[in-house]
mmCIF file of C-alpha atoms in Angstrom:
data_model
loop_
_atom_site.group_PDB
_atom_site.id
_atom_site.type_symbol
_atom_site.label_atom_id
_atom_site.label_comp_id
_atom_site.label_asym_id
_atom_site.label_seq_id
_atom_site.Cartn_x
_atom_site.Cartn_y
_atom_site.Cartn_z
ATOM 1 C CA MET A 298 12.763 7.284 -13.802
ATOM 2 C CA ASP A 299 14.574 4.113 -14.558
ATOM 3 C CA THR A 300 13.100 0.737 -15.617
ATOM 4 C CA LEU A 301 14.369 -2.535 -14.227
ATOM 5 C CA ILE A 302 13.520 -5.749 -16.336
ATOM 6 C CA VAL A 303 12.296 -8.538 -14.214
ATOM 7 C CA ARG A 304 11.812 -11.957 -15.529
ATOM 8 C CA SER A 305 9.580 -14.323 -13.733
ATOM 9 C CA ARG A 306 9.893 -18.190 -14.060
ATOM 10 C CA ALA A 307 6.696 -19.308 -12.296
ATOM 11 C CA ARG A 308 3.113 -18.223 -12.261
ATOM 12 C CA CYS A 309 3.388 -16.864 -8.803
ATOM 13 C CA GLU A 310 6.784 -15.802 -7.585
ATOM 14 C CA LEU A 311 8.317 -13.360 -5.128
ATOM 15 C CA ILE A 312 11.511 -12.178 -6.934
ATOM 16 C CA ASP A 313 14.256 -10.366 -4.714
ATOM 17 C CA ILE A 314 15.244 -7.346 -6.670
ATOM 18 C CA THR A 315 17.037 -5.665 -3.685
ATOM 19 C CA ALA A 316 20.527 -5.831 -5.270
ATOM 20 C CA GLU A 317 19.232 -4.275 -8.712
ATOM 21 C CA VAL A 318 17.350 -1.511 -7.132
ATOM 22 C CA GLN A 319 20.393 -0.799 -4.835
ATOM 23 C CA ARG A 320 22.495 -0.630 -7.910
ATOM 24 C CA LEU A 321 20.213 2.020 -9.474
ATOM 25 C CA VAL A 322 20.259 4.026 -6.178
ATOM 26 C CA ALA A 323 23.997 3.879 -5.976
ATOM 27 C CA ALA A 324 24.410 5.008 -9.642
ATOM 28 C CA ARG A 325 22.157 8.098 -8.846
ATOM 29 C CA GLY A 326 24.659 9.184 -6.682
ATOM 30 C CA LEU A 327 22.440 11.018 -4.029
ATOM 31 C CA PRO A 328 23.326 10.580 -0.399
ATOM 32 C CA ASP A 329 19.881 10.882 0.935
ATOM 33 C CA GLY A 330 16.329 10.687 -0.322
ATOM 34 C CA LEU A 331 13.507 8.439 -1.313
ATOM 35 C CA CYS A 332 13.411 5.497 -3.755
ATOM 36 C CA VAL A 333 10.063 5.284 -5.344
ATOM 37 C CA LEU A 334 9.127 1.804 -7.041
ATOM 38 C CA TYR A 335 6.125 1.446 -9.396
ATOM 39 C CA VAL A 336 4.809 -1.609 -11.187
ATOM 40 C CA PRO A 337 3.226 -0.806 -14.500
ATOM 41 C CA HIS A 338 1.165 -4.130 -14.600
ATOM 42 C CA THR A 339 -2.175 -5.195 -13.239
ATOM 43 C CA THR A 340 -1.243 -8.866 -12.296
ATOM 44 C CA ALA A 341 1.914 -7.996 -10.362
ATOM 45 C CA GLY A 342 2.942 -5.941 -7.374
ATOM 46 C CA VAL A 343 5.752 -4.893 -5.156
ATOM 47 C CA LEU A 344 6.394 -5.557 -1.369
ATOM 48 C CA VAL A 345 8.933 -5.473 1.330
ATOM 49 C CA ASN A 346 9.423 -8.418 3.527
ATOM 50 C CA GLU A 347 12.047 -10.854 4.729
ATOM 51 C CA GLY A 348 14.626 -11.907 2.313
ATOM 52 C CA ALA A 349 16.831 -14.253 4.580
ATOM 53 C CA ASP A 350 14.671 -17.236 4.736
ATOM 54 C CA PRO A 351 12.851 -18.095 1.437
ATOM 55 C CA ALA A 352 10.146 -19.884 3.360
ATOM 56 C CA VAL A 353 8.716 -16.420 4.180
ATOM 57 C CA ALA A 354 8.236 -15.655 0.535
ATOM 58 C CA ALA A 355 6.622 -19.063 -0.021
ATOM 59 C CA ASP A 356 4.258 -18.598 2.936
ATOM 60 C CA ILE A 357 3.047 -15.256 1.609
ATOM 61 C CA LEU A 358 2.350 -16.789 -1.748
ATOM 62 C CA ALA A 359 0.695 -19.990 -0.296
ATOM 63 C CA THR A 360 -1.549 -17.627 1.883
ATOM 64 C CA LEU A 361 -2.483 -15.503 -1.079
ATOM 65 C CA GLU A 362 -3.397 -18.605 -3.101
ATOM 66 C CA ARG A 363 -5.488 -19.921 -0.226
ATOM 67 C CA LEU A 364 -7.312 -16.565 0.265
ATOM 68 C CA VAL A 365 -7.675 -15.821 -3.569
ATOM 69 C CA PRO A 366 -7.667 -19.338 -5.326
ATOM 70 C CA ARG A 367 -6.711 -19.488 -9.041
ATOM 71 C CA HIS A 368 -9.831 -21.073 -9.951
ATOM 72 C CA GLY A 369 -12.663 -19.368 -8.116
ATOM 73 C CA PRO A 370 -15.855 -18.446 -9.781
ATOM 74 C CA TYR A 371 -14.730 -15.189 -11.244
ATOM 75 C CA ARG A 372 -16.244 -13.048 -14.045
ATOM 76 C CA HIS A 373 -13.005 -12.117 -15.745
ATOM 77 C CA ALA A 374 -12.750 -14.693 -18.406
ATOM 78 C CA GLU A 375 -8.952 -14.610 -19.041
ATOM 79 C CA GLY A 376 -8.186 -17.277 -16.328
ATOM 80 C CA ASN A 377 -6.129 -14.756 -14.340
ATOM 81 C CA ALA A 378 -8.706 -13.004 -12.162
ATOM 82 C CA ASP A 379 -6.870 -14.263 -9.113
ATOM 83 C CA ALA A 380 -3.796 -12.529 -10.337
ATOM 84 C CA HIS A 381 -5.554 -9.153 -10.601
ATOM 85 C CA ILE A 382 -6.953 -9.556 -7.100
ATOM 86 C CA LYS A 383 -3.754 -10.459 -5.589
ATOM 87 C CA ALA A 384 -2.099 -7.490 -7.183
ATOM 88 C CA ALA A 385 -4.851 -5.163 -5.763
ATOM 89 C CA LEU A 386 -4.157 -6.595 -2.287
ATOM 90 C CA VAL A 387 -0.374 -6.368 -2.400
ATOM 91 C CA GLY A 388 -0.205 -3.083 -4.128
ATOM 92 C CA THR A 389 1.619 -1.657 -7.123
ATOM 93 C CA ALA A 390 3.624 1.167 -5.604
ATOM 94 C CA LEU A 391 6.135 1.509 -2.821
ATOM 95 C CA GLN A 392 8.705 3.856 -1.445
ATOM 96 C CA VAL A 393 11.874 3.015 0.655
ATOM 97 C CA PRO A 394 14.055 5.706 2.265
ATOM 98 C CA VAL A 395 17.688 6.254 0.932
ATOM 99 C CA ALA A 396 20.416 7.173 3.506
ATOM 100 C CA GLY A 397 24.201 7.285 2.983
ATOM 101 C CA GLY A 398 23.693 6.517 -0.739
ATOM 102 C CA ARG A 399 22.013 3.119 0.106
ATOM 103 C CA LEU A 400 18.481 1.760 0.532
ATOM 104 C CA ALA A 401 17.631 2.283 4.151
ATOM 105 C CA LEU A 402 15.957 -1.072 4.576
ATOM 106 C CA GLY A 403 15.513 -2.758 7.907
ATOM 107 C CA THR A 404 18.037 -5.656 8.798
ATOM 108 C CA TRP A 405 15.797 -8.336 7.383
ATOM 109 C CA GLN A 406 13.967 -6.473 4.636
ATOM 110 C CA ALA A 407 14.226 -7.154 0.944
ATOM 111 C CA ILE A 408 12.356 -5.650 -1.959
ATOM 112 C CA PHE A 409 10.278 -8.150 -3.872
ATOM 113 C CA PHE A 410 8.721 -8.000 -7.315
ATOM 114 C CA ALA A 411 5.503 -10.004 -6.875
ATOM 115 C CA GLU A 412 4.556 -12.026 -9.891
ATOM 116 C CA PHE A 413 1.041 -13.458 -9.921
ATOM 117 C CA ASP A 414 0.569 -14.361 -13.594
ATOM 118 C CA GLY A 415 3.916 -15.402 -14.934
ATOM 119 C CA PRO A 416 6.200 -16.521 -16.270
ATOM 120 C CA ARG A 417 6.803 -13.196 -18.104
ATOM 121 C CA GLN A 418 9.148 -10.413 -18.723
ATOM 122 C CA ARG A 419 8.077 -7.540 -16.486
ATOM 123 C CA GLN A 420 9.162 -3.922 -15.782
ATOM 124 C CA MET A 421 9.742 -2.082 -12.486
ATOM 125 C CA CYS A 422 9.961 1.615 -12.477
ATOM 126 C CA VAL A 423 12.365 3.079 -10.116
ATOM 127 C CA GLU A 424 12.965 6.751 -9.142
ATOM 128 C CA VAL A 425 15.435 8.080 -6.579
ATOM 129 C CA ARG A 426 14.247 11.428 -5.347
ATOM 130 C CA PRO A 427 16.489 13.866 -3.434
ATOM 131 C CA ALA A 428 16.137 14.311 0.328
ATOM 132 C CA ALA A 429 13.856 17.105 1.556
ATOM 133 C CA ARG A 430 15.865 20.113 2.375
ATOM 134 C CA MET B 181 14.538 11.330 8.150
ATOM 135 C CA ASP B 182 13.462 11.188 11.860
ATOM 136 C CA THR B 183 12.802 7.952 13.711
ATOM 137 C CA LEU B 184 10.107 7.344 16.126
ATOM 138 C CA ILE B 185 10.426 4.688 18.778
ATOM 139 C CA VAL B 186 7.153 2.613 19.168
ATOM 140 C CA ARG B 187 6.719 0.101 22.087
ATOM 141 C CA SER B 188 4.103 -2.544 21.471
ATOM 142 C CA ARG B 189 2.605 -4.444 24.432
ATOM 143 C CA ALA B 190 0.787 -7.327 22.622
ATOM 144 C CA ARG B 191 1.573 -9.718 19.992
ATOM 145 C CA CYS B 192 -0.874 -8.055 17.633
ATOM 146 C CA GLU B 193 -1.799 -4.422 18.185
ATOM 147 C CA LEU B 194 -2.654 -1.240 16.231
ATOM 148 C CA ILE B 195 -0.870 1.655 17.927
ATOM 149 C CA ASP B 196 -2.179 5.028 17.248
ATOM 150 C CA ILE B 197 0.923 7.208 16.616
ATOM 151 C CA THR B 198 -0.876 10.187 15.062
ATOM 152 C CA ALA B 199 0.251 12.551 17.896
ATOM 153 C CA GLU B 200 3.881 11.577 17.702
ATOM 154 C CA VAL B 201 3.988 12.041 13.933
ATOM 155 C CA GLN B 202 2.193 15.253 14.159
ATOM 156 C CA ARG B 203 4.828 16.496 16.617
ATOM 157 C CA LEU B 204 7.551 15.732 14.032
ATOM 158 C CA VAL B 205 5.577 17.497 11.424
ATOM 159 C CA ALA B 206 5.212 20.482 13.575
ATOM 160 C CA ALA B 207 8.858 20.618 14.464
ATOM 161 C CA ARG B 208 9.784 20.348 10.748
ATOM 162 C CA GLY B 209 8.177 23.792 10.308
ATOM 163 C CA LEU B 210 7.016 23.294 6.655
ATOM 164 C CA PRO B 211 3.569 24.647 5.855
ATOM 165 C CA ASP B 212 2.848 22.199 3.175
ATOM 166 C CA GLY B 213 4.290 18.980 1.971
ATOM 167 C CA LEU B 214 4.121 15.277 2.285
ATOM 168 C CA CYS B 215 4.784 13.149 5.350
ATOM 169 C CA VAL B 216 6.486 9.831 4.461
ATOM 170 C CA LEU B 217 6.204 6.941 6.785
ATOM 171 C CA TYR B 218 8.392 3.807 6.626
ATOM 172 C CA VAL B 219 8.454 0.727 8.795
ATOM 173 C CA PRO B 220 11.954 -0.967 8.746
ATOM 174 C CA HIS B 221 10.672 -4.304 10.074
ATOM 175 C CA THR B 222 9.280 -7.430 8.402
ATOM 176 C CA THR B 223 6.510 -8.407 10.968
ATOM 177 C CA ALA B 224 4.940 -4.925 11.268
ATOM 178 C CA GLY B 225 3.213 -2.373 9.084
ATOM 179 C CA VAL B 226 1.662 1.025 8.859
ATOM 180 C CA LEU B 227 -1.972 2.007 7.962
ATOM 181 C CA VAL B 228 -4.455 4.750 8.342
ATOM 182 C CA ASN B 229 -7.996 4.010 9.594
ATOM 183 C CA GLU B 230 -10.499 5.206 12.263
ATOM 184 C CA GLY B 231 -9.028 6.299 15.507
ATOM 185 C CA ALA B 232 -12.095 7.417 17.450
ATOM 186 C CA ASP B 233 -13.670 4.015 18.142
ATOM 187 C CA PRO B 234 -10.962 1.433 19.336
ATOM 188 C CA ALA B 235 -13.452 -1.368 18.141
ATOM 189 C CA VAL B 236 -12.463 -0.594 14.492
ATOM 190 C CA ALA B 237 -8.714 -1.418 15.228
ATOM 191 C CA ALA B 238 -9.876 -4.594 17.152
ATOM 192 C CA ASP B 239 -11.972 -5.627 14.148
ATOM 193 C CA ILE B 240 -9.018 -5.139 11.652
ATOM 194 C CA LEU B 241 -6.823 -7.295 13.833
ATOM 195 C CA ALA B 242 -9.530 -9.886 14.394
ATOM 196 C CA THR B 243 -10.195 -10.195 10.627
ATOM 197 C CA LEU B 244 -6.360 -10.543 9.817
ATOM 198 C CA GLU B 245 -6.085 -13.129 12.395
ATOM 199 C CA ARG B 246 -9.117 -14.952 10.930
ATOM 200 C CA LEU B 247 -7.530 -14.676 7.329
ATOM 201 C CA VAL B 248 -4.126 -15.516 8.430
ATOM 202 C CA PRO B 249 -4.136 -17.572 11.570
ATOM 203 C CA ARG B 250 -1.103 -17.611 13.756
ATOM 204 C CA HIS B 251 -0.825 -21.457 13.621
ATOM 205 C CA GLY B 252 -1.389 -22.373 10.046
ATOM 206 C CA PRO B 253 0.568 -24.803 8.261
ATOM 207 C CA TYR B 254 3.528 -22.485 7.411
ATOM 208 C CA ARG B 255 7.119 -23.292 6.232
ATOM 209 C CA HIS B 256 8.892 -20.476 8.013
ATOM 210 C CA ALA B 257 9.985 -22.182 11.226
ATOM 211 C CA GLU B 258 10.158 -19.230 13.607
ATOM 212 C CA GLY B 259 6.536 -19.225 14.609
ATOM 213 C CA ASN B 260 5.730 -15.827 13.270
ATOM 214 C CA ALA B 261 5.185 -16.619 9.499
ATOM 215 C CA ASP B 262 1.590 -15.114 9.977
ATOM 216 C CA ALA B 263 3.145 -11.773 11.220
ATOM 217 C CA HIS B 264 5.292 -11.642 7.954
ATOM 218 C CA ILE B 265 2.071 -12.142 5.909
ATOM 219 C CA LYS B 266 0.044 -9.819 7.726
ATOM 220 C CA ALA B 267 2.735 -7.238 7.205
ATOM 221 C CA ALA B 268 2.678 -7.975 3.520
ATOM 222 C CA LEU B 269 -0.826 -7.515 3.275
ATOM 223 C CA VAL B 270 -0.992 -4.187 5.286
ATOM 224 C CA GLY B 271 2.107 -2.787 3.769
ATOM 225 C CA THR B 272 5.299 -1.113 5.237
ATOM 226 C CA ALA B 273 5.227 2.354 3.642
ATOM 227 C CA LEU B 274 2.517 5.186 3.693
ATOM 228 C CA GLN B 275 2.415 8.950 2.793
ATOM 229 C CA VAL B 276 0.004 11.472 4.316
ATOM 230 C CA PRO B 277 -0.402 15.212 3.020
ATOM 231 C CA VAL B 278 0.787 17.982 5.152
ATOM 232 C CA ALA B 279 -1.215 21.416 4.907
ATOM 233 C CA GLY B 280 -0.922 24.327 7.172
ATOM 234 C CA GLY B 281 1.878 22.665 9.044
ATOM 235 C CA ARG B 282 -0.307 19.834 9.966
ATOM 236 C CA LEU B 283 -1.083 16.284 8.829
ATOM 237 C CA ALA B 284 -3.980 16.643 6.400
ATOM 238 C CA LEU B 285 -5.879 13.498 7.784
ATOM 239 C CA GLY B 286 -9.632 13.043 7.159
ATOM 240 C CA THR B 287 -11.860 13.721 10.122
ATOM 241 C CA TRP B 288 -11.817 10.176 11.472
ATOM 242 C CA GLN B 289 -8.347 9.191 10.289
ATOM 243 C CA ALA B 290 -5.453 8.237 12.648
ATOM 244 C CA ILE B 291 -2.159 6.725 11.815
ATOM 245 C CA PHE B 292 -1.455 3.255 13.291
ATOM 246 C CA PHE B 293 1.624 1.361 13.698
ATOM 247 C CA ALA B 294 0.584 -2.232 12.981
ATOM 248 C CA GLU B 295 2.362 -4.639 15.316
ATOM 249 C CA PHE B 296 1.964 -8.307 14.393
ATOM 250 C CA ASP B 297 4.803 -9.928 16.378
ATOM 251 C CA GLY B 298 5.019 -8.158 19.590
ATOM 252 C CA PRO B 299 5.663 -7.106 22.255
ATOM 253 C CA ARG B 300 8.728 -5.368 21.075
ATOM 254 C CA GLN B 301 10.468 -2.108 20.772
ATOM 255 C CA ARG B 302 10.100 -0.883 17.167
ATOM 256 C CA GLN B 303 11.092 2.043 14.851
ATOM 257 C CA MET B 304 8.988 4.131 12.348
ATOM 258 C CA CYS B 305 10.876 6.319 10.074
ATOM 259 C CA VAL B 306 9.202 9.662 9.266
ATOM 260 C CA GLU B 307 10.235 12.267 6.646
ATOM 261 C CA VAL B 308 8.507 15.354 5.877
ATOM 262 C CA ARG B 309 9.060 16.594 2.321
ATOM 263 C CA PRO B 310 8.391 20.086 1.171
ATOM 264 C CA ALA B 311 5.421 20.895 -1.005
ATOM 265 C CA ALA B 312 5.857 20.695 -4.776
ATOM 266 C CA ARG B 313 6.525 24.228 -6.119
ATOM 267 C CA MET C 24 -2.774 19.731 -3.337
ATOM 268 C CA ASP C 25 -6.000 19.424 -5.452
ATOM 269 C CA THR C 26 -9.126 17.772 -4.242
ATOM 270 C CA LEU C 27 -11.335 15.688 -6.667
ATOM 271 C CA ILE C 28 -14.948 15.080 -5.729
ATOM 272 C CA VAL C 29 -15.971 11.439 -6.346
ATOM 273 C CA ARG C 30 -19.730 10.420 -6.055
ATOM 274 C CA SER C 31 -20.272 6.762 -5.459
ATOM 275 C CA ARG C 32 -23.573 5.178 -6.290
ATOM 276 C CA ALA C 33 -23.289 1.824 -4.632
ATOM 277 C CA ARG C 34 -22.132 0.472 -1.244
ATOM 278 C CA CYS C 35 -19.070 -1.010 -2.636
ATOM 279 C CA GLU C 36 -17.773 0.292 -5.993
ATOM 280 C CA LEU C 37 -14.524 0.677 -7.911
ATOM 281 C CA ILE C 38 -14.789 4.023 -9.676
ATOM 282 C CA ASP C 39 -12.314 4.768 -12.447
ATOM 283 C CA ILE C 40 -10.896 8.118 -11.867
ATOM 284 C CA THR C 41 -8.031 7.938 -14.286
ATOM 285 C CA ALA C 42 -9.429 10.671 -16.713
ATOM 286 C CA GLU C 43 -10.014 13.160 -13.731
ATOM 287 C CA VAL C 44 -6.535 12.626 -12.345
ATOM 288 C CA GLN C 45 -5.000 12.941 -15.714
ATOM 289 C CA ARG C 46 -6.866 16.192 -16.301
ATOM 290 C CA LEU C 47 -5.292 17.419 -12.970
ATOM 291 C CA VAL C 48 -1.817 16.252 -14.008
ATOM 292 C CA ALA C 49 -2.142 18.054 -17.311
ATOM 293 C CA ALA C 50 -3.298 21.189 -15.690
ATOM 294 C CA ARG C 51 -0.252 21.195 -13.514
ATOM 295 C CA GLY C 52 2.019 21.471 -16.514
ATOM 296 C CA LEU C 53 5.000 19.410 -15.226
ATOM 297 C CA PRO C 54 6.406 17.320 -17.827
ATOM 298 C CA ASP C 55 7.800 14.750 -15.319
ATOM 299 C CA GLY C 56 7.308 13.882 -11.797
ATOM 300 C CA LEU C 57 5.101 11.880 -9.410
ATOM 301 C CA CYS C 58 1.377 11.956 -8.777
ATOM 302 C CA VAL C 59 0.466 11.398 -5.069
ATOM 303 C CA LEU C 60 -3.079 10.204 -4.400
ATOM 304 C CA TYR C 61 -4.547 10.334 -0.873
ATOM 305 C CA VAL C 62 -8.034 9.199 0.389
ATOM 306 C CA PRO C 63 -9.089 11.194 3.489
ATOM 307 C CA HIS C 64 -11.699 8.635 4.570
ATOM 308 C CA THR C 65 -11.602 5.520 6.712
ATOM 309 C CA THR C 66 -14.127 3.327 4.766
ATOM 310 C CA ALA C 67 -12.641 3.948 1.080
ATOM 311 C CA GLY C 68 -9.258 3.400 -0.398
ATOM 312 C CA VAL C 69 -7.386 3.762 -3.791
ATOM 313 C CA LEU C 70 -5.962 1.050 -6.019
ATOM 314 C CA VAL C 71 -4.634 0.781 -9.472
ATOM 315 C CA ASN C 72 -5.838 -2.332 -11.639
ATOM 316 C CA GLU C 73 -7.244 -3.218 -14.909
ATOM 317 C CA GLY C 74 -9.663 -0.743 -16.356
ATOM 318 C CA ALA C 75 -10.631 -2.424 -19.804
ATOM 319 C CA ASP C 76 -12.736 -5.277 -18.610
ATOM 320 C CA PRO C 77 -15.135 -4.274 -15.796
ATOM 321 C CA ALA C 78 -15.304 -7.925 -14.662
ATOM 322 C CA VAL C 79 -11.979 -7.290 -12.992
ATOM 323 C CA ALA C 80 -13.288 -4.623 -10.688
ATOM 324 C CA ALA C 81 -16.369 -6.944 -9.941
ATOM 325 C CA ASP C 82 -14.051 -9.729 -9.175
ATOM 326 C CA ILE C 83 -11.950 -7.481 -6.744
ATOM 327 C CA LEU C 84 -14.977 -6.393 -4.943
ATOM 328 C CA ALA C 85 -16.593 -9.893 -4.734
ATOM 329 C CA THR C 86 -13.402 -11.311 -3.243
ATOM 330 C CA LEU C 87 -13.025 -8.589 -0.731
ATOM 331 C CA GLU C 88 -16.763 -9.288 0.132
ATOM 332 C CA ARG C 89 -16.015 -13.026 0.569
ATOM 333 C CA LEU C 90 -13.034 -12.399 2.707
ATOM 334 C CA VAL C 91 -14.586 -9.644 4.816
ATOM 335 C CA PRO C 92 -18.231 -10.194 4.802
ATOM 336 C CA ARG C 93 -20.412 -7.262 5.555
ATOM 337 C CA HIS C 94 -22.192 -8.932 8.458
ATOM 338 C CA GLY C 95 -19.470 -10.793 10.346
ATOM 339 C CA PRO C 96 -19.355 -10.776 14.032
ATOM 340 C CA TYR C 97 -17.677 -7.329 14.447
ATOM 341 C CA ARG C 98 -17.282 -5.054 17.596
ATOM 342 C CA HIS C 99 -17.622 -1.683 15.747
ATOM 343 C CA ALA C 100 -21.351 -1.069 16.012
ATOM 344 C CA GLU C 101 -22.120 1.305 13.148
ATOM 345 C CA GLY C 102 -22.635 -1.562 10.667
ATOM 346 C CA ASN C 103 -19.698 -0.615 8.570
ATOM 347 C CA ALA C 104 -16.831 -2.574 10.121
ATOM 348 C CA ASP C 105 -16.212 -4.480 7.007
ATOM 349 C CA ALA C 106 -15.707 -1.184 4.982
ATOM 350 C CA HIS C 107 -12.893 -0.130 7.503
ATOM 351 C CA ILE C 108 -11.301 -3.439 7.214
ATOM 352 C CA LYS C 109 -11.452 -3.463 3.403
ATOM 353 C CA ALA C 110 -9.939 0.109 3.293
ATOM 354 C CA ALA C 111 -7.150 -1.152 5.663
ATOM 355 C CA LEU C 112 -6.393 -3.981 3.280
ATOM 356 C CA VAL C 113 -6.453 -1.826 0.009
ATOM 357 C CA GLY C 114 -4.818 1.156 1.371
ATOM 358 C CA THR C 115 -5.469 4.896 1.322
ATOM 359 C CA ALA C 116 -2.439 6.324 -0.481
ATOM 360 C CA LEU C 117 -0.786 5.704 -3.793
ATOM 361 C CA GLN C 118 1.705 7.245 -6.098
ATOM 362 C CA VAL C 119 1.886 7.099 -9.903
ATOM 363 C CA PRO C 120 4.830 8.350 -12.069
ATOM 364 C CA VAL C 121 4.275 11.228 -14.376
ATOM 365 C CA ALA C 122 6.085 11.329 -17.732
ATOM 366 C CA GLY C 123 5.694 13.553 -20.680
ATOM 367 C CA GLY C 124 2.945 15.409 -18.823
ATOM 368 C CA ARG C 125 0.981 12.293 -18.495
ATOM 369 C CA LEU C 126 0.311 9.617 -15.827
ATOM 370 C CA ALA C 127 2.940 6.860 -16.596
ATOM 371 C CA LEU C 128 0.375 4.027 -16.164
ATOM 372 C CA GLY C 129 0.819 0.467 -17.552
ATOM 373 C CA THR C 130 -1.131 -0.281 -20.697
ATOM 374 C CA TRP C 131 -4.037 -1.837 -18.900
ATOM 375 C CA GLN C 132 -3.797 0.222 -15.753
ATOM 376 C CA ALA C 133 -6.570 2.512 -14.405
ATOM 377 C CA ILE C 134 -6.803 4.420 -11.081
ATOM 378 C CA PHE C 135 -9.751 3.419 -9.059
ATOM 379 C CA PHE C 136 -11.312 5.104 -6.032
ATOM 380 C CA ALA C 137 -12.536 2.192 -3.924
ATOM 381 C CA GLU C 138 -15.855 2.787 -2.151
ATOM 382 C CA PHE C 139 -16.650 0.253 0.682
ATOM 383 C CA ASP C 140 -19.496 2.242 2.442
ATOM 384 C CA GLY C 141 -21.399 4.260 -0.095
ATOM 385 C CA PRO C 142 -23.256 5.801 -1.763
ATOM 386 C CA ARG C 143 -21.660 8.985 -0.688
ATOM 387 C CA GLN C 144 -19.915 12.072 -1.854
ATOM 388 C CA ARG C 145 -16.150 11.525 -1.292
ATOM 389 C CA GLN C 146 -12.884 13.402 -1.877
ATOM 390 C CA MET C 147 -9.497 12.277 -3.373
ATOM 391 C CA CYS C 148 -6.484 14.429 -2.757
ATOM 392 C CA VAL C 149 -4.155 14.795 -5.580
ATOM 393 C CA GLU C 150 -0.637 16.193 -5.713
ATOM 394 C CA VAL C 151 1.774 16.397 -8.676
ATOM 395 C CA ARG C 152 5.174 16.641 -7.423
ATOM 396 C CA PRO C 153 8.131 17.641 -9.709
ATOM 397 C CA ALA C 154 10.702 15.121 -11.073
ATOM 398 C CA ALA C 155 13.705 14.666 -9.052
ATOM 399 C CA ARG C 156 16.557 16.627 -10.298
#
């Protein structure tokens, strides 16, 4: 299990970490397998979506903000209840196939670290598991 | 890693692919393990829910449409921003246990390919991994 | 694959099952690996979020109720359409890394069984898979 350090610069931000994850996959040297991603935080998540047009990430964040506004009536008193809820909706774990030593992402897919309570220094756990024999 | 071809016939559609996935699991010939599903698209996802009453799939789609309307004010200019957001909420990867050479789904569970920008020809990546020893 | 029995006591409830999962992980005796969790139900899910302040779980449930009200206009006639939709949003499968024989959760993370149509006796499938070599 490797750990990537991710630095967010805004409260809510989708950070494209595809290149960094790809570097870990290549370093692992396995031709085929599964790349497991895990976010060890409660106000951040991980998702795969379009990386080409940054408007897509902006739309995802804006919709989450509309559905789960920062200042709702929430019980959690730390001012980041919305961030916990957004993380619960997006999820904290993901897996992406590896083929030919590379992430087998679809043409338009990128891996995003989903920050909902930044800016902060964050971690993303990455493990590359060998192919099923 | 096998690839299933999925043909959607509507813009938004939950397509029950349980039988096709089960066929791949049986062909793999492993008594126990884990079936990993991965959608290599940015406007589609994968989920497990009730397959017996088609009203459940209709309710899931209708609720996603209410929460993420097709024609919001979105930045992404291709007219399918809602499909990207729905895919981000539903997720693109899933795993289902395999026991006795079959998907160990719950009584009412079916696996659905979640189309949000069809009709299209789509892919679903499927890998059956051996049981932990 | 082990099975935990989970008893819910309310219609909607996030039940912290971290200790029970940790017990299974310890019993498995593997220093490193991946803990795979799977919910074999269509009106329940699994998620990881903050376990320290119970207000966080309450906020997650209240927001899901606001977004997916119990009594919407739904087609599914069993009165629990909202529970199916909530389960589809939260997800039915999850994986958590294992390191040093323990769940490698973040400082504030707990594993929750997400009940949306209780009270019921439920199952949670748990498998600990060895580390990638």
